[in-house]
Amino acid sequence: MDASKGQKLSGMQKQVLSLYRGFLRAARSKPAEDQRQIESIVSAEFRRNSNQVDRKNFLYVEYLLRLGKKQLDQLKSPDTIGLSSVNVSSCKNQNADT
Amino acid sequence: MATNLIRRAINIKSRVSSSTVYTEAPASRMVLDRPYASEVEAQKVEPKATGGSNMKTFQIYRWNPENPSKPQLQDFKIDLKECGPMVLDALIKIKNEMDPTLTFRRSCREGICGSCAMNIDGCNGLACLTKIESGASETTITPLPHMFVIKDLVVDMTNFYNQYKSIEPWLKRKNPPPAAGKEIPQSRKDRAKLDGMYECILCACCSTSCPSYWWNPESYLGPAALLHANRWISDSRDEYTKERLDAINDEFKLYRCHTILNCARACPKGLNPGKQIQHIKQLQLTAGA
């Protein structure tokens, strides 16, 4: 049986793990309260994606990796103090007829 | 709108003629006195050119990161008689009337900003400058080749911009300007050396048409960045010429160019990045590198 974590991590898995490590390290440089908030958001996001996203969907995983790297670069800047996310519900807006 | 102006002119003309021809009984002729279009005229709709519609199919690359599946080519049928002549007009029409989720970059609609660069029927170009080919053949619109796609026709340009930043595209001097507080003088001949390089709008059409750039996007600078490097190397006011030449004198940064010259073919502004890269290579030889 293949261990998903353990020996023989694929290149993409290694990239995901190093991105996660990068986020946790960046969180460590922030004040304590923000650190906990960042860690909780980041770990929730990674766990959600690991359950929802198919392992073989390379296109989407690479897209998420690039997105994550950009967000990590922003987080590393000393001006940034935390993360937040907005849930945009996809409601169809009807055009008001004048 | 133009028709209203014409009608206004006709009204004015008829008013003038009625005033000059004074001998005739003015009451017998009903002439519109007001020069402005009346409400009746405003309600009138210009009759469209009658005759059948001219339908054309556009196959557009779609990929949504929110529903991540394989990218698809989606068909859209457009009536060319109700659409502007350029591909960007068709895209906007599709977005307005058929599918508002179609995503693409656009800004100036006149070929100066470089936002709407995409691959139209296999050739890179600006959507706002590429005419829709008349005829029943299908037009295929895909994003710039070999670039990471963010959504539909929008690509990730950060690598391209970082390469442009890496050549330090600003004036660098060691000595203060000869007339303190005033501009650095440059002769017309020296300014003419910059023609063909300063017009670049960084649309990325050339770099994404270069097969060498496809295979080494991170290490090869690409025709656009090298064109700008040459622009600063050839600028007579810049004093860091040797350092600039040394910075790009790298096997990967400069010498991945094998004069494929796809860049000159793709440039929507008619520039020739390949020629400028040749110029840099010649300078490298004479600079004794």
mmCIF file of C-alpha atoms in Angstrom:
data_model
loop_
_atom_site.group_PDB
_atom_site.id
_atom_site.type_symbol
_atom_site.label_atom_id
_atom_site.label_comp_id
_atom_site.label_asym_id
_atom_site.label_seq_id
_atom_site.Cartn_x
_atom_site.Cartn_y
_atom_site.Cartn_z
ATOM 1 C CA MET A 1 0.000 0.000 0.000
ATOM 2 C CA ASP A 2 1.324 3.413 -0.882
ATOM 3 C CA ALA A 3 1.828 5.747 2.054
ATOM 4 C CA SER A 4 0.630 9.156 0.984
ATOM 5 C CA LYS A 5 3.091 10.729 3.392
ATOM 6 C CA GLY A 6 6.288 8.963 4.122
ATOM 7 C CA GLN A 7 8.611 7.514 1.546
ATOM 8 C CA LYS A 8 8.565 8.645 -2.099
ATOM 9 C CA LEU A 9 6.783 11.970 -2.041
ATOM 10 C CA SER A 10 6.160 13.207 -5.564
ATOM 11 C CA GLY A 11 7.636 16.508 -6.673
ATOM 12 C CA MET A 12 4.288 18.230 -6.461
ATOM 13 C CA GLN A 13 3.654 16.938 -2.952
ATOM 14 C CA LYS A 14 7.037 18.281 -1.899
ATOM 15 C CA GLN A 15 6.135 21.686 -3.340
ATOM 16 C CA VAL A 16 2.865 21.747 -1.436
ATOM 17 C CA LEU A 17 4.592 20.802 1.790
ATOM 18 C CA SER A 18 7.313 23.425 1.339
ATOM 19 C CA LEU A 19 4.639 26.055 0.687
ATOM 20 C CA TYR A 20 2.882 25.032 3.899
ATOM 21 C CA ARG A 21 6.205 25.241 5.760
ATOM 22 C CA GLY A 22 6.805 28.680 4.266
ATOM 23 C CA PHE A 23 3.432 29.883 5.527
ATOM 24 C CA LEU A 24 4.064 28.599 9.029
ATOM 25 C CA ARG A 25 7.505 30.208 9.106
ATOM 26 C CA ALA A 26 6.075 33.520 7.909
ATOM 27 C CA ALA A 27 3.416 33.294 10.622
ATOM 28 C CA ARG A 28 6.109 32.845 13.220
ATOM 29 C CA SER A 29 7.540 36.275 12.449
ATOM 30 C CA LYS A 30 4.246 37.983 13.278
ATOM 31 C CA PRO A 31 2.909 38.868 16.772
ATOM 32 C CA ALA A 32 1.478 35.966 18.755
ATOM 33 C CA GLU A 33 -2.240 36.543 18.263
ATOM 34 C CA ASP A 34 -1.902 37.080 14.498
ATOM 35 C CA GLN A 35 0.330 34.033 14.390
ATOM 36 C CA ARG A 36 -2.427 31.790 15.700
ATOM 37 C CA GLN A 37 -4.996 33.270 13.331
ATOM 38 C CA ILE A 38 -2.747 32.845 10.297
ATOM 39 C CA GLU A 39 -1.896 29.280 11.261
ATOM 40 C CA SER A 40 -5.539 28.342 11.695
ATOM 41 C CA ILE A 41 -6.609 29.843 8.350
ATOM 42 C CA VAL A 42 -3.682 28.315 6.459
ATOM 43 C CA SER A 43 -4.040 24.847 7.933
ATOM 44 C CA ALA A 44 -7.809 24.868 7.358
ATOM 45 C CA GLU A 45 -7.304 25.901 3.708
ATOM 46 C CA PHE A 46 -4.659 23.243 3.042
ATOM 47 C CA ARG A 47 -6.732 20.539 4.725
ATOM 48 C CA ARG A 48 -9.844 21.516 2.774
ATOM 49 C CA ASN A 49 -8.000 21.479 -0.537
ATOM 50 C CA SER A 50 -6.327 18.169 0.238
ATOM 51 C CA ASN A 51 -9.726 16.588 0.750
ATOM 52 C CA GLN A 52 -11.573 18.274 -2.101
ATOM 53 C CA VAL A 53 -9.011 18.444 -4.879
ATOM 54 C CA ASP A 54 -8.239 15.329 -6.850
ATOM 55 C CA ARG A 55 -4.580 14.270 -6.623
ATOM 56 C CA LYS A 56 -4.356 13.775 -10.370
ATOM 57 C CA ASN A 57 -5.693 17.244 -11.242
ATOM 58 C CA PHE A 58 -2.206 18.677 -11.874
ATOM 59 C CA LEU A 59 -3.515 21.803 -13.592
ATOM 60 C CA TYR A 60 -5.537 22.893 -10.588
ATOM 61 C CA VAL A 61 -2.890 21.932 -8.024
ATOM 62 C CA GLU A 62 -0.252 23.934 -9.897
ATOM 63 C CA TYR A 63 -2.667 26.875 -10.111
ATOM 64 C CA LEU A 64 -3.229 26.728 -6.346
ATOM 65 C CA LEU A 65 0.533 26.485 -5.747
ATOM 66 C CA ARG A 66 1.188 29.638 -7.806
ATOM 67 C CA LEU A 67 -1.626 31.460 -6.028
ATOM 68 C CA GLY A 68 -0.269 30.344 -2.655
ATOM 69 C CA LYS A 69 3.263 31.486 -3.515
ATOM 70 C CA LYS A 70 1.998 34.966 -4.398
ATOM 71 C CA GLN A 71 0.016 35.146 -1.165
ATOM 72 C CA LEU A 72 3.070 33.977 0.777
ATOM 73 C CA ASP A 73 5.186 36.755 -0.758
ATOM 74 C CA GLN A 74 2.615 39.279 0.364
ATOM 75 C CA LEU A 75 2.453 37.769 3.830
ATOM 76 C CA LYS A 76 6.229 37.887 4.240
ATOM 77 C CA SER A 77 6.249 41.667 3.947
ATOM 78 C CA PRO A 78 6.504 43.235 7.448
ATOM 79 C CA ASP A 79 3.494 45.467 6.763
ATOM 80 C CA THR A 80 1.085 42.559 6.519
ATOM 81 C CA ILE A 81 -0.317 41.500 9.860
ATOM 82 C CA GLY A 82 -2.833 38.842 8.971
ATOM 83 C CA LEU A 83 -4.993 36.959 6.536
ATOM 84 C CA SER A 84 -8.683 37.144 5.963
ATOM 85 C CA SER A 85 -11.001 35.680 3.409
ATOM 86 C CA VAL A 86 -14.308 36.786 1.972
ATOM 87 C CA ASN A 87 -16.894 34.289 0.895
ATOM 88 C CA VAL A 88 -18.505 35.500 -2.315
ATOM 89 C CA SER A 89 -21.767 33.718 -2.845
ATOM 90 C CA SER A 90 -22.502 33.140 -6.497
ATOM 91 C CA CYS A 91 -25.949 34.705 -6.691
ATOM 92 C CA LYS A 92 -27.205 35.626 -10.150
ATOM 93 C CA ASN A 93 -28.066 39.331 -10.341
ATOM 94 C CA GLN A 94 -31.092 40.099 -12.468
ATOM 95 C CA ASN A 95 -30.786 43.255 -14.553
ATOM 96 C CA ALA A 96 -33.325 45.769 -13.311
ATOM 97 C CA ASP A 97 -35.521 46.822 -16.191
ATOM 98 C CA THR A 98 -35.903 50.581 -16.209
ATOM 99 C CA MET B 1 -26.189 60.280 -33.629
ATOM 100 C CA ALA B 2 -24.687 61.406 -36.905
ATOM 101 C CA THR B 3 -28.070 61.116 -38.563
ATOM 102 C CA ASN B 4 -29.545 63.568 -36.071
ATOM 103 C CA LEU B 5 -26.877 66.084 -36.990
ATOM 104 C CA ILE B 6 -27.673 65.668 -40.665
ATOM 105 C CA ARG B 7 -31.318 66.148 -39.980
ATOM 106 C CA ARG B 8 -30.446 69.255 -38.041
ATOM 107 C CA ALA B 9 -28.496 70.610 -40.998
ATOM 108 C CA ILE B 10 -31.400 69.914 -43.303
ATOM 109 C CA ASN B 11 -33.708 71.722 -40.927
ATOM 110 C CA ILE B 12 -31.399 74.708 -40.766
ATOM 111 C CA LYS B 13 -31.070 74.756 -44.535
ATOM 112 C CA SER B 14 -34.809 74.647 -45.005
ATOM 113 C CA ARG B 15 -35.175 77.453 -42.496
ATOM 114 C CA VAL B 16 -32.634 79.570 -44.373
ATOM 115 C CA SER B 17 -34.311 78.939 -47.684
ATOM 116 C CA SER B 18 -37.672 79.941 -46.297
ATOM 117 C CA SER B 19 -36.302 83.262 -45.054
ATOM 118 C CA THR B 20 -34.605 84.198 -48.332
ATOM 119 C CA VAL B 21 -37.491 83.233 -50.569
ATOM 120 C CA TYR B 22 -39.670 85.866 -49.104
ATOM 121 C CA THR B 23 -41.896 86.591 -52.013
ATOM 122 C CA GLU B 24 -43.595 83.237 -51.797
ATOM 123 C CA ALA B 25 -46.405 82.943 -49.349
ATOM 124 C CA PRO B 26 -44.660 81.691 -46.207
ATOM 125 C CA ALA B 27 -47.815 80.228 -44.747
ATOM 126 C CA SER B 28 -48.210 77.790 -47.595
ATOM 127 C CA ARG B 29 -44.931 76.079 -46.794
ATOM 128 C CA MET B 30 -44.665 74.161 -43.552
ATOM 129 C CA VAL B 31 -41.065 74.315 -42.507
ATOM 130 C CA LEU B 32 -39.610 73.005 -39.303
ATOM 131 C CA ASP B 33 -38.469 76.109 -37.488
ATOM 132 C CA ARG B 34 -36.569 74.513 -34.667
ATOM 133 C CA PRO B 35 -33.038 73.374 -35.530
ATOM 134 C CA TYR B 36 -33.109 70.640 -32.939
ATOM 135 C CA ALA B 37 -34.420 67.165 -33.541
ATOM 136 C CA SER B 38 -38.015 66.865 -32.513
ATOM 137 C CA GLU B 39 -39.292 64.077 -30.344
ATOM 138 C CA VAL B 40 -40.892 62.444 -33.326
ATOM 139 C CA GLU B 41 -37.590 62.245 -35.041
ATOM 140 C CA ALA B 42 -35.927 60.907 -31.917
ATOM 141 C CA GLN B 43 -38.324 57.983 -31.862
ATOM 142 C CA LYS B 44 -37.559 57.049 -35.405
ATOM 143 C CA VAL B 45 -35.150 54.141 -35.670
ATOM 144 C CA GLU B 46 -32.690 53.985 -38.505
ATOM 145 C CA PRO B 47 -33.643 51.082 -40.729
ATOM 146 C CA LYS B 48 -30.872 48.506 -40.566
ATOM 147 C CA ALA B 49 -29.270 47.294 -43.732
ATOM 148 C CA THR B 50 -31.747 44.709 -44.740
ATOM 149 C CA GLY B 51 -30.542 41.341 -45.837
ATOM 150 C CA GLY B 52 -29.503 38.212 -43.981
ATOM 151 C CA SER B 53 -27.133 38.147 -41.027
ATOM 152 C CA ASN B 54 -23.481 37.298 -41.361
ATOM 153 C CA MET B 55 -22.828 34.688 -38.684
ATOM 154 C CA LYS B 56 -19.339 33.737 -37.581
ATOM 155 C CA THR B 57 -18.306 31.162 -35.035
ATOM 156 C CA PHE B 58 -15.699 31.981 -32.413
ATOM 157 C CA GLN B 59 -14.003 29.148 -30.545
ATOM 158 C CA ILE B 60 -12.766 30.551 -27.277
ATOM 159 C CA TYR B 61 -10.516 28.834 -24.720
ATOM 160 C CA ARG B 62 -12.295 28.465 -21.381
ATOM 161 C CA TRP B 63 -10.893 27.335 -18.061
ATOM 162 C CA ASN B 64 -12.359 28.197 -14.710
ATOM 163 C CA PRO B 65 -10.211 27.705 -11.607
ATOM 164 C CA GLU B 66 -13.344 27.390 -9.477
ATOM 165 C CA ASN B 67 -14.598 24.350 -11.397
ATOM 166 C CA PRO B 68 -11.255 22.897 -12.315
ATOM 167 C CA SER B 69 -11.582 20.443 -15.137
ATOM 168 C CA LYS B 70 -9.789 20.246 -18.451
ATOM 169 C CA PRO B 71 -9.761 23.460 -20.455
ATOM 170 C CA GLN B 72 -12.308 23.570 -23.278
ATOM 171 C CA LEU B 73 -12.913 25.426 -26.510
ATOM 172 C CA GLN B 74 -16.403 26.923 -26.381
ATOM 173 C CA ASP B 75 -18.297 27.995 -29.517
ATOM 174 C CA PHE B 76 -20.042 31.336 -29.812
ATOM 175 C CA LYS B 77 -21.952 32.553 -32.862
ATOM 176 C CA ILE B 78 -21.851 36.261 -33.582
ATOM 177 C CA ASP B 79 -23.644 38.292 -36.224
ATOM 178 C CA LEU B 80 -20.867 40.343 -37.792
ATOM 179 C CA LYS B 81 -23.348 42.945 -38.996
ATOM 180 C CA GLU B 82 -24.109 43.919 -35.423
ATOM 181 C CA CYS B 83 -20.554 43.868 -34.217
ATOM 182 C CA GLY B 84 -17.511 46.107 -34.549
ATOM 183 C CA PRO B 85 -14.689 45.089 -36.862
ATOM 184 C CA MET B 86 -12.130 44.004 -34.282
ATOM 185 C CA VAL B 87 -11.855 40.786 -32.298
ATOM 186 C CA LEU B 88 -12.125 42.778 -29.073
ATOM 187 C CA ASP B 89 -15.550 44.050 -30.198
ATOM 188 C CA ALA B 90 -16.666 40.457 -30.666
ATOM 189 C CA LEU B 91 -15.355 39.452 -27.232
ATOM 190 C CA ILE B 92 -17.138 42.357 -25.564
ATOM 191 C CA LYS B 93 -20.329 41.514 -27.424
ATOM 192 C CA ILE B 94 -20.117 37.903 -26.279
ATOM 193 C CA LYS B 95 -19.489 39.000 -22.712
ATOM 194 C CA ASN B 96 -22.377 41.469 -22.781
ATOM 195 C CA GLU B 97 -24.996 39.337 -24.486
ATOM 196 C CA MET B 98 -24.113 35.671 -24.297
ATOM 197 C CA ASP B 99 -21.775 34.756 -21.459
ATOM 198 C CA PRO B 100 -20.821 37.303 -18.799
ATOM 199 C CA THR B 101 -18.334 34.913 -17.212
ATOM 200 C CA LEU B 102 -15.937 35.200 -20.171
ATOM 201 C CA THR B 103 -12.789 36.741 -18.729
ATOM 202 C CA PHE B 104 -10.179 38.725 -20.627
ATOM 203 C CA ARG B 105 -7.968 41.761 -20.121
ATOM 204 C CA ARG B 106 -8.641 44.952 -22.042
ATOM 205 C CA SER B 107 -8.205 48.670 -21.513
ATOM 206 C CA CYS B 108 -7.531 51.201 -24.243
ATOM 207 C CA ARG B 109 -9.175 49.460 -27.249
ATOM 208 C CA GLU B 110 -6.740 51.288 -29.508
ATOM 209 C CA GLY B 111 -3.549 49.209 -29.380
ATOM 210 C CA ILE B 112 -1.503 51.287 -26.986
ATOM 211 C CA CYS B 113 -1.877 49.595 -23.617
ATOM 212 C CA GLY B 114 -1.073 46.011 -24.553
ATOM 213 C CA SER B 115 -3.629 44.451 -22.188
ATOM 214 C CA CYS B 116 -5.614 42.470 -24.751
ATOM 215 C CA ALA B 117 -2.731 40.407 -26.081
ATOM 216 C CA MET B 118 -3.899 36.919 -27.004
ATOM 217 C CA ASN B 119 -3.470 34.224 -29.612
ATOM 218 C CA ILE B 120 -5.950 34.704 -32.463
ATOM 219 C CA ASP B 121 -6.021 31.968 -35.112
ATOM 220 C CA GLY B 122 -2.546 30.836 -34.134
ATOM 221 C CA CYS B 123 -0.881 34.264 -34.252
ATOM 222 C CA ASN B 124 -0.180 36.426 -31.223
ATOM 223 C CA GLY B 125 -1.634 39.879 -31.428
ATOM 224 C CA LEU B 126 -3.735 42.545 -29.772
ATOM 225 C CA ALA B 127 -7.459 41.810 -29.891
ATOM 226 C CA CYS B 128 -8.242 45.485 -30.343
ATOM 227 C CA LEU B 129 -6.091 45.712 -33.478
ATOM 228 C CA THR B 130 -6.870 42.362 -35.099
ATOM 229 C CA LYS B 131 -9.727 42.551 -37.582
ATOM 230 C CA ILE B 132 -12.240 39.729 -37.601
ATOM 231 C CA GLU B 133 -11.595 37.703 -40.695
ATOM 232 C CA SER B 134 -14.661 37.808 -42.921
ATOM 233 C CA GLY B 135 -15.815 34.507 -44.285
ATOM 234 C CA ALA B 136 -17.424 31.513 -42.707
ATOM 235 C CA SER B 137 -14.273 29.987 -41.192
ATOM 236 C CA GLU B 138 -14.104 29.646 -37.414
ATOM 237 C CA THR B 139 -11.859 31.948 -35.423
ATOM 238 C CA THR B 140 -9.987 30.325 -32.544
ATOM 239 C CA ILE B 141 -9.031 32.551 -29.636
ATOM 240 C CA THR B 142 -6.663 31.163 -27.017
ATOM 241 C CA PRO B 143 -4.492 32.827 -24.397
ATOM 242 C CA LEU B 144 -0.812 33.640 -25.034
ATOM 243 C CA PRO B 145 0.982 30.339 -25.588
ATOM 244 C CA HIS B 146 3.079 28.681 -22.893
ATOM 245 C CA MET B 147 1.972 31.034 -20.149
ATOM 246 C CA PHE B 148 0.217 29.923 -16.985
ATOM 247 C CA VAL B 149 -3.506 30.605 -17.240
ATOM 248 C CA ILE B 150 -5.314 32.330 -14.393
ATOM 249 C CA LYS B 151 -8.762 32.168 -15.962
ATOM 250 C CA ASP B 152 -10.082 31.893 -19.543
ATOM 251 C CA LEU B 153 -7.916 34.273 -21.588
ATOM 252 C CA VAL B 154 -6.077 35.906 -18.662
ATOM 253 C CA VAL B 155 -2.470 34.741 -18.186
ATOM 254 C CA ASP B 156 0.079 35.177 -15.419
ATOM 255 C CA MET B 157 2.480 37.916 -16.513
ATOM 256 C CA THR B 158 4.569 38.150 -13.325
ATOM 257 C CA ASN B 159 7.550 36.272 -14.767
ATOM 258 C CA PHE B 160 7.514 38.532 -17.835
ATOM 259 C CA TYR B 161 7.396 41.679 -15.714
ATOM 260 C CA ASN B 162 10.112 40.418 -13.381
ATOM 261 C CA GLN B 163 12.403 39.839 -16.353
ATOM 262 C CA TYR B 164 11.732 43.403 -17.511
ATOM 263 C CA LYS B 165 12.514 44.661 -14.009
ATOM 264 C CA SER B 166 15.746 42.656 -13.887
ATOM 265 C CA ILE B 167 17.385 44.620 -16.711
ATOM 266 C CA GLU B 168 16.959 47.850 -14.677
ATOM 267 C CA PRO B 169 15.015 49.877 -17.267
ATOM 268 C CA TRP B 170 15.890 53.334 -15.961
ATOM 269 C CA LEU B 171 18.568 55.911 -16.639
ATOM 270 C CA LYS B 172 21.730 55.326 -14.632
ATOM 271 C CA ARG B 173 24.506 57.883 -14.479
ATOM 272 C CA LYS B 174 27.778 58.158 -12.671
ATOM 273 C CA ASN B 175 28.246 61.905 -13.175
ATOM 274 C CA PRO B 176 25.729 64.667 -12.570
ATOM 275 C CA PRO B 177 24.151 66.176 -15.703
ATOM 276 C CA PRO B 178 26.353 68.753 -17.539
ATOM 277 C CA ALA B 179 23.889 71.604 -16.835
ATOM 278 C CA ALA B 180 22.845 71.142 -13.216
ATOM 279 C CA GLY B 181 19.081 71.066 -12.712
ATOM 280 C CA LYS B 182 18.418 70.955 -16.435
ATOM 281 C CA GLU B 183 17.811 68.080 -18.798
ATOM 282 C CA ILE B 184 20.658 65.969 -20.115
ATOM 283 C CA PRO B 185 21.174 67.077 -23.733
ATOM 284 C CA GLN B 186 20.892 64.498 -26.476
ATOM 285 C CA SER B 187 21.425 65.085 -30.166
ATOM 286 C CA ARG B 188 18.790 64.166 -32.716
ATOM 287 C CA LYS B 189 20.982 61.414 -34.105
ATOM 288 C CA ASP B 190 21.340 59.834 -30.690
ATOM 289 C CA ARG B 191 17.612 60.120 -30.120
ATOM 290 C CA ALA B 192 16.991 58.483 -33.477
ATOM 291 C CA LYS B 193 18.914 55.439 -32.241
ATOM 292 C CA LEU B 194 16.079 54.772 -29.810
ATOM 293 C CA ASP B 195 13.433 54.631 -32.539
ATOM 294 C CA GLY B 196 12.025 51.150 -32.865
ATOM 295 C CA MET B 197 12.562 50.409 -29.186
ATOM 296 C CA TYR B 198 10.805 53.076 -27.177
ATOM 297 C CA GLU B 199 7.429 52.225 -28.773
ATOM 298 C CA CYS B 200 7.297 48.834 -27.040
ATOM 299 C CA ILE B 201 4.125 48.480 -24.974
ATOM 300 C CA LEU B 202 5.132 45.289 -23.123
ATOM 301 C CA CYS B 203 2.223 43.315 -24.502
ATOM 302 C CA ALA B 204 4.300 40.068 -24.410
ATOM 303 C CA CYS B 205 3.239 39.015 -27.917
ATOM 304 C CA CYS B 206 6.868 38.656 -29.025
ATOM 305 C CA SER B 207 8.187 36.766 -26.010
ATOM 306 C CA THR B 208 5.320 34.308 -26.049
ATOM 307 C CA SER B 209 5.818 33.631 -29.742
ATOM 308 C CA CYS B 210 9.491 32.692 -29.288
ATOM 309 C CA PRO B 211 9.998 28.901 -29.061
ATOM 310 C CA SER B 212 13.245 29.503 -27.196
ATOM 311 C CA TYR B 213 11.281 31.417 -24.578
ATOM 312 C CA TRP B 214 8.750 28.579 -24.369
ATOM 313 C CA TRP B 215 11.434 26.079 -23.431
ATOM 314 C CA ASN B 216 13.368 28.349 -21.017
ATOM 315 C CA PRO B 217 10.980 30.966 -19.666
ATOM 316 C CA GLU B 218 12.765 31.442 -16.378
ATOM 317 C CA SER B 219 16.319 31.702 -17.611
ATOM 318 C CA TYR B 220 16.005 33.295 -21.083
ATOM 319 C CA LEU B 221 15.017 36.951 -20.849
ATOM 320 C CA GLY B 222 12.910 36.924 -24.005
ATOM 321 C CA PRO B 223 12.742 39.375 -26.924
ATOM 322 C CA ALA B 224 10.787 42.073 -25.063
ATOM 323 C CA ALA B 225 13.194 42.378 -22.124
ATOM 324 C CA LEU B 226 16.207 42.237 -24.459
ATOM 325 C CA LEU B 227 14.689 44.942 -26.667
ATOM 326 C CA HIS B 228 14.378 47.158 -23.625
ATOM 327 C CA ALA B 229 17.917 46.231 -22.537
ATOM 328 C CA ASN B 230 19.131 47.429 -25.917
ATOM 329 C CA ARG B 231 17.055 50.597 -25.540
ATOM 330 C CA TRP B 232 18.971 51.487 -22.394
ATOM 331 C CA ILE B 233 22.305 50.298 -23.753
ATOM 332 C CA SER B 234 21.895 52.504 -26.854
ATOM 333 C CA ASP B 235 20.759 55.534 -24.874
ATOM 334 C CA SER B 236 23.548 58.096 -25.099
ATOM 335 C CA ARG B 237 22.575 59.632 -21.770
ATOM 336 C CA ASP B 238 23.071 56.375 -19.865
ATOM 337 C CA GLU B 239 26.590 55.843 -18.473
ATOM 338 C CA TYR B 240 26.353 52.247 -17.278
ATOM 339 C CA THR B 241 26.594 50.702 -20.744
ATOM 340 C CA LYS B 242 29.406 48.306 -19.905
ATOM 341 C CA GLU B 243 27.706 47.095 -16.731
ATOM 342 C CA ARG B 244 24.442 46.547 -18.599
ATOM 343 C CA LEU B 245 26.193 44.534 -21.288
ATOM 344 C CA ASP B 246 27.982 42.437 -18.690
ATOM 345 C CA ALA B 247 24.765 41.784 -16.790
ATOM 346 C CA ILE B 248 23.088 40.116 -19.745
ATOM 347 C CA ASN B 249 26.217 38.530 -21.228
ATOM 348 C CA ASP B 250 25.055 35.159 -20.046
ATOM 349 C CA GLU B 251 24.611 31.931 -21.946
ATOM 350 C CA PHE B 252 20.977 31.759 -20.933
ATOM 351 C CA LYS B 253 19.895 35.364 -20.609
ATOM 352 C CA LEU B 254 21.001 36.440 -24.067
ATOM 353 C CA TYR B 255 22.330 33.532 -26.055
ATOM 354 C CA ARG B 256 19.211 31.398 -25.988
ATOM 355 C CA CYS B 257 18.204 33.586 -28.929
ATOM 356 C CA HIS B 258 18.777 31.594 -32.102
ATOM 357 C CA THR B 259 17.351 34.249 -34.451
ATOM 358 C CA ILE B 260 14.107 32.390 -34.936
ATOM 359 C CA LEU B 261 12.569 35.854 -35.556
ATOM 360 C CA ASN B 262 9.023 34.886 -34.617
ATOM 361 C CA CYS B 263 9.118 37.992 -32.440
ATOM 362 C CA ALA B 264 9.313 40.392 -35.382
ATOM 363 C CA ARG B 265 6.384 38.611 -37.001
ATOM 364 C CA ALA B 266 4.223 38.753 -33.897
ATOM 365 C CA CYS B 267 4.826 42.336 -32.756
ATOM 366 C CA PRO B 268 1.560 44.300 -33.110
ATOM 367 C CA LYS B 269 3.450 47.611 -33.164
ATOM 368 C CA GLY B 270 5.713 46.509 -36.017
ATOM 369 C CA LEU B 271 8.920 46.458 -33.998
ATOM 370 C CA ASN B 272 11.805 44.061 -34.594
ATOM 371 C CA PRO B 273 13.194 42.693 -31.310
ATOM 372 C CA GLY B 274 15.369 40.222 -33.211
ATOM 373 C CA LYS B 275 17.292 43.073 -34.816
ATOM 374 C CA GLN B 276 17.897 44.714 -31.449
ATOM 375 C CA ILE B 277 19.152 41.414 -30.004
ATOM 376 C CA GLN B 278 21.565 41.160 -32.946
ATOM 377 C CA HIS B 279 22.788 44.639 -32.057
ATOM 378 C CA ILE B 280 23.453 43.572 -28.458
ATOM 379 C CA LYS B 281 25.348 40.495 -29.639
ATOM 380 C CA GLN B 282 27.522 42.647 -31.862
ATOM 381 C CA LEU B 283 28.234 45.027 -29.024
ATOM 382 C CA GLN B 284 29.228 42.074 -26.847
ATOM 383 C CA LEU B 285 31.781 41.040 -29.464
ATOM 384 C CA THR B 286 33.332 44.500 -29.743
ATOM 385 C CA ALA B 287 33.213 45.108 -25.990
ATOM 386 C CA GLY B 288 35.733 42.305 -25.722
ATOM 387 C CA ALA B 289 33.644 40.078 -23.465
#
